Structure formats: C-alpha cells, structure tokens
Short mmCIF file of C-alpha atoms and ligand atoms in Angstrom, two decimals:
data_model
loop_
_atom_site.label_atom_id
_atom_site.label_comp_id
_atom_site.label_asym_id
_atom_site.label_seq_id
_atom_site.Cartn_x
_atom_site.Cartn_y
_atom_site.Cartn_z
CA MET A 1 -18.50 -14.03 19.17
CA MET A 2 -14.80 -12.26 18.80
CA ASN A 3 -12.20 -13.32 21.25
CA THR A 4 -11.97 -10.14 23.53
CA ASN A 5 -8.42 -9.69 23.29
CA VAL A 6 -8.39 -9.51 19.55
CA GLU A 7 -11.42 -7.27 19.86
CA ALA A 8 -9.32 -4.88 22.02
CA THR A 9 -6.41 -5.00 20.02
CA LEU A 10 -8.34 -4.40 16.93
CA ASN A 11 -10.01 -1.18 18.60
CA LYS A 12 -6.58 0.19 19.46
CA GLN A 13 -5.72 0.10 15.79
CA ILE A 14 -8.96 1.56 14.87
CA ASN A 15 -7.81 4.67 17.18
CA ALA A 16 -4.29 4.68 15.94
CA GLU A 17 -5.41 4.60 12.17
CA GLU A 18 -8.17 7.70 12.95
CA HIS A 19 -5.04 9.30 14.88
CA ALA A 20 -2.44 8.97 11.64
CA SER A 21 -5.32 10.30 9.42
CA ARG A 22 -5.41 13.33 12.08
CA LEU A 23 -1.64 13.68 12.12
CA TYR A 24 -1.40 13.44 8.07
CA PHE A 25 -4.08 15.97 8.02
CA ALA A 26 -2.48 18.21 10.49
CA MET A 27 0.80 17.89 8.28
CA GLY A 28 -1.08 18.85 5.33
CA VAL A 29 -2.01 22.27 6.99
CA TRP A 30 1.25 22.91 7.82
CA CYS A 31 2.10 21.97 4.04
CA ASP A 32 -0.37 24.57 2.93
CA ARG A 33 0.71 27.17 5.41
CA ASN A 34 4.52 26.89 3.85
CA GLY A 35 4.05 27.29 0.20
CA PHE A 36 3.98 23.34 -0.26
CA ALA A 37 0.32 23.02 -1.79
CA GLY A 38 1.55 19.87 -3.62
CA SER A 39 2.51 18.05 -0.73
CA ALA A 40 -0.39 19.57 1.35
CA LYS A 41 -2.94 17.56 -1.22
CA TYR A 42 -0.73 14.52 -1.35
CA LEU A 43 -1.37 14.49 2.61
CA TYR A 44 -4.75 15.48 2.53
CA ALA A 45 -5.31 12.32 0.39
CA HIS A 46 -3.10 10.33 2.85
CA ALA A 47 -5.50 11.35 5.82
CA GLU A 48 -8.57 10.46 3.90
CA GLU A 49 -6.81 6.54 3.30
CA GLU A 50 -6.18 6.41 7.03
CA ARG A 51 -9.80 7.21 7.59
CA MET A 52 -10.43 4.27 5.06
CA HIS A 53 -7.75 2.03 7.04
CA MET A 54 -9.77 2.82 10.05
CA ILE A 55 -13.51 2.18 8.65
CA LYS A 56 -12.54 -1.11 7.20
CA LEU A 57 -11.60 -2.07 10.88
CA VAL A 58 -14.97 -1.14 12.41
CA HIS A 59 -16.74 -3.09 9.24
CA TYR A 60 -14.94 -6.07 10.02
CA ILE A 61 -15.67 -6.01 13.78
CA ASN A 62 -19.19 -5.16 13.25
CA GLU A 63 -19.54 -8.41 10.63
CA ARG A 64 -17.94 -10.55 13.14
CA GLY A 65 -20.72 -9.48 15.84
CA GLY A 66 -18.20 -7.34 17.81
CA THR A 67 -18.06 -3.97 19.42
CA ALA A 68 -15.92 -1.38 17.37
CA LEU A 69 -15.45 1.74 19.56
CA THR A 70 -15.13 5.53 18.97
CA GLU A 71 -12.53 6.55 21.74
CA SER A 72 -10.65 9.81 22.09
CA LEU A 73 -7.97 10.88 20.33
CA PRO A 74 -4.30 12.47 21.43
CA LYS A 75 -3.48 15.61 19.92
CA PRO A 76 -1.63 15.67 16.85
CA GLN A 77 1.67 17.72 16.20
CA ASN A 78 0.99 20.82 14.50
CA ASN A 79 4.71 22.24 13.50
CA TRP A 80 7.28 20.93 11.96
CA ASP A 81 11.06 22.17 11.46
CA SER A 82 10.63 21.94 7.54
CA ILE A 83 9.39 20.02 4.97
CA LEU A 84 12.05 17.20 5.25
CA ASP A 85 11.21 17.10 9.00
CA VAL A 86 7.42 16.21 7.92
CA PHE A 87 8.36 13.23 5.62
CA LYS A 88 10.54 11.88 8.18
CA ASN A 89 7.71 11.83 10.40
CA VAL A 90 5.58 10.17 8.04
CA LEU A 91 7.68 7.25 7.76
CA ALA A 92 8.50 7.23 11.56
CA HIS A 93 4.60 7.26 11.78
CA GLU A 94 4.86 4.33 9.21
CA GLU A 95 7.03 2.36 11.09
CA MET A 96 5.12 2.85 14.07
CA VAL A 97 2.16 1.47 12.63
CA THR A 98 3.64 -1.58 11.01
CA GLY A 99 4.78 -2.20 14.52
CA MET A 100 1.11 -2.62 15.79
CA ILE A 101 -0.05 -4.48 12.52
CA ASN A 102 2.60 -6.80 13.47
CA ASN A 103 1.78 -7.25 17.14
CA LEU A 104 -2.15 -7.17 15.94
CA TYR A 105 -0.89 -10.11 13.75
CA GLU A 106 0.80 -12.06 16.55
CA VAL A 107 -2.33 -11.65 19.23
CA CYS A 108 -4.55 -13.26 16.78
CA LEU A 109 -2.18 -15.99 15.80
CA ASN A 110 -1.76 -16.84 19.73
CA GLU A 111 -5.67 -16.57 20.24
CA LYS A 112 -6.10 -19.08 17.32
CA ASP A 113 -8.55 -16.44 15.47
CA TYR A 114 -7.50 -17.48 12.21
CA LEU A 115 -10.16 -15.57 10.28
CA THR A 116 -8.90 -12.08 11.61
CA SER A 117 -5.16 -13.17 11.01
CA ASN A 118 -6.34 -13.67 7.20
CA PHE A 119 -8.00 -10.18 7.12
CA LEU A 120 -4.73 -8.85 8.34
CA GLN A 121 -3.00 -9.60 5.39
CA TRP A 122 -4.26 -6.67 3.46
CA TYR A 123 -3.04 -4.18 6.12
CA ILE A 124 0.27 -6.54 6.00
CA GLN A 125 0.86 -5.56 2.50
CA GLU A 126 -0.49 -2.02 2.73
CA GLN A 127 2.33 -1.24 5.13
CA VAL A 128 4.96 -2.40 2.98
CA GLU A 129 3.86 -0.01 0.41
CA GLU A 130 3.00 2.89 2.84
CA GLU A 131 6.35 2.77 4.14
CA SER A 132 8.35 2.08 0.24
CA GLY A 133 6.31 5.49 -0.68
CA ALA A 134 7.54 7.28 2.42
CA ARG A 135 10.92 6.50 1.86
CA GLU A 136 10.99 7.05 -2.16
CA ILE A 137 9.25 10.52 -0.94
CA LEU A 138 12.08 11.24 1.54
CA ASP A 139 14.91 10.12 -1.20
CA LYS A 140 13.29 12.80 -3.80
CA LEU A 141 13.65 15.56 -0.61
CA THR A 142 17.36 14.46 -0.25
CA LEU A 143 18.22 14.97 -4.05
CA ALA A 144 16.04 18.23 -3.80
CA GLY A 145 18.43 19.39 -0.93
CA ASN A 146 17.72 23.03 0.25
CA SER A 147 17.79 24.37 -3.11
CA PRO A 148 14.51 26.52 -4.12
CA GLY A 149 14.24 25.15 -7.76
CA GLY A 150 14.72 21.69 -6.40
CA LEU A 151 11.81 22.08 -3.92
CA PHE A 152 9.68 23.80 -6.12
CA HIS A 153 10.04 20.44 -8.47
CA PHE A 154 9.43 18.29 -5.79
CA ASP A 155 6.49 19.86 -4.53
CA LYS A 156 4.90 19.67 -8.44
CA ASP A 157 5.74 15.90 -8.39
CA MET A 158 3.72 15.68 -4.91
CA ALA A 159 0.78 17.44 -6.48
CA ALA A 160 1.27 14.84 -9.55
CA LEU A 161 1.05 11.60 -7.00
CA ALA A 162 -1.70 13.02 -5.08
CA ALA A 163 -3.72 13.65 -8.30
CA ALA A 164 -2.61 10.12 -9.13
CA GLN A 165 -3.49 8.19 -6.47
CA ALA A 166 -6.96 6.01 -6.93
CA SER A 167 -9.64 7.19 -4.53
CA PRO A 168 -9.82 4.84 -1.70
CA SER A 169 -12.46 2.04 -1.61
CA ILE A 170 -13.78 0.88 1.67
FE1 FEO B 1 -3.07 2.77 8.16
FE2 FEO B 1 -0.55 4.51 7.01
O1 FEO B 1 -1.08 3.00 7.87
#
C-alpha cells in the first residue's frame, strides 16, 4: 500500500507535468504562428518530454499498487508578448516545478517513504538540467536582442537543439 499523502502529492505532480506539456505545446503553436519554426520544434519536443515525466509517475504509482489519477487541467496561456517572454515563462514554469518536486520530496521524507524519495532523485536531477537549459536559452536570446539577424540565428540554433534532443524514453 502506498502512503496516502505521498500518493495524493504524486497525483498533483502528474497533473502539473501534464499541464506543463500543454503549456509548452501552446508556446510551440505561438512560435509557429510568429515565424519561429525552430523554437516551435524545440517546444513541441519539450511538450513530449513533459508527457514522459507524467507517464513515468503514473507507472511508478501503478507499480506500487497505488491509484494514478487523470484529472482536469487548467487552460494554458496562449499568447505571449515576444519570443523572450515565451522563454522567460519557460524558466519561471520550471522553477515552479522544481519547487513542487522539492515539496514532494519533503512529503516523502516526512512520511518515511524512502522508496519514493529514491525514485524522485531522477526528477531532482532532471530539474537541474531543465532550469540550466532554460537559462542558456535566455542568455542566447538576450545576446540576439531585437536584431532580426540575431533572432534568425537564435531560431536556427533552436531547431538544431530540437533535432539533437534524444527521443524520450519511458
Ligand atoms: Fe517535468 Fe520540465 O518539468
């Protein structure tokens, strides 16, 4: 049997990862609409990655004999002021998710659920990478500024980054 508090907090995380997936998908759609095809590719891939984060949690709950829930989701934002605004929001969202993972880890420790805290190590490491990746993208965007040439190269870099991303494994 899973600890009910841990199970409920894991279910909240499932919902948050699925919401992140839809938010990044919506950001990808905005990028496509606004001439940033490379950034769109990157964000669509990122949306898939978030779905993988969700499914990994579902599998874990199932393996432990718990009940994974598919619950309703908030409507994601659909408009941003600029490409810089999009990626500032990616970083802010990742920081928020890191806070949730930290809280989840604390719940596990308080409930003495060491198996789940061990399972969460993967997510903790993943958040370090996701946040640093988002910061690198913001640095590149800051360098590009508002110059059309700079933004063109930024978007080409994003297409290359999307292509280089390993396909998510569940
Ligand atoms: Fe699943 Fe980007 O956090």
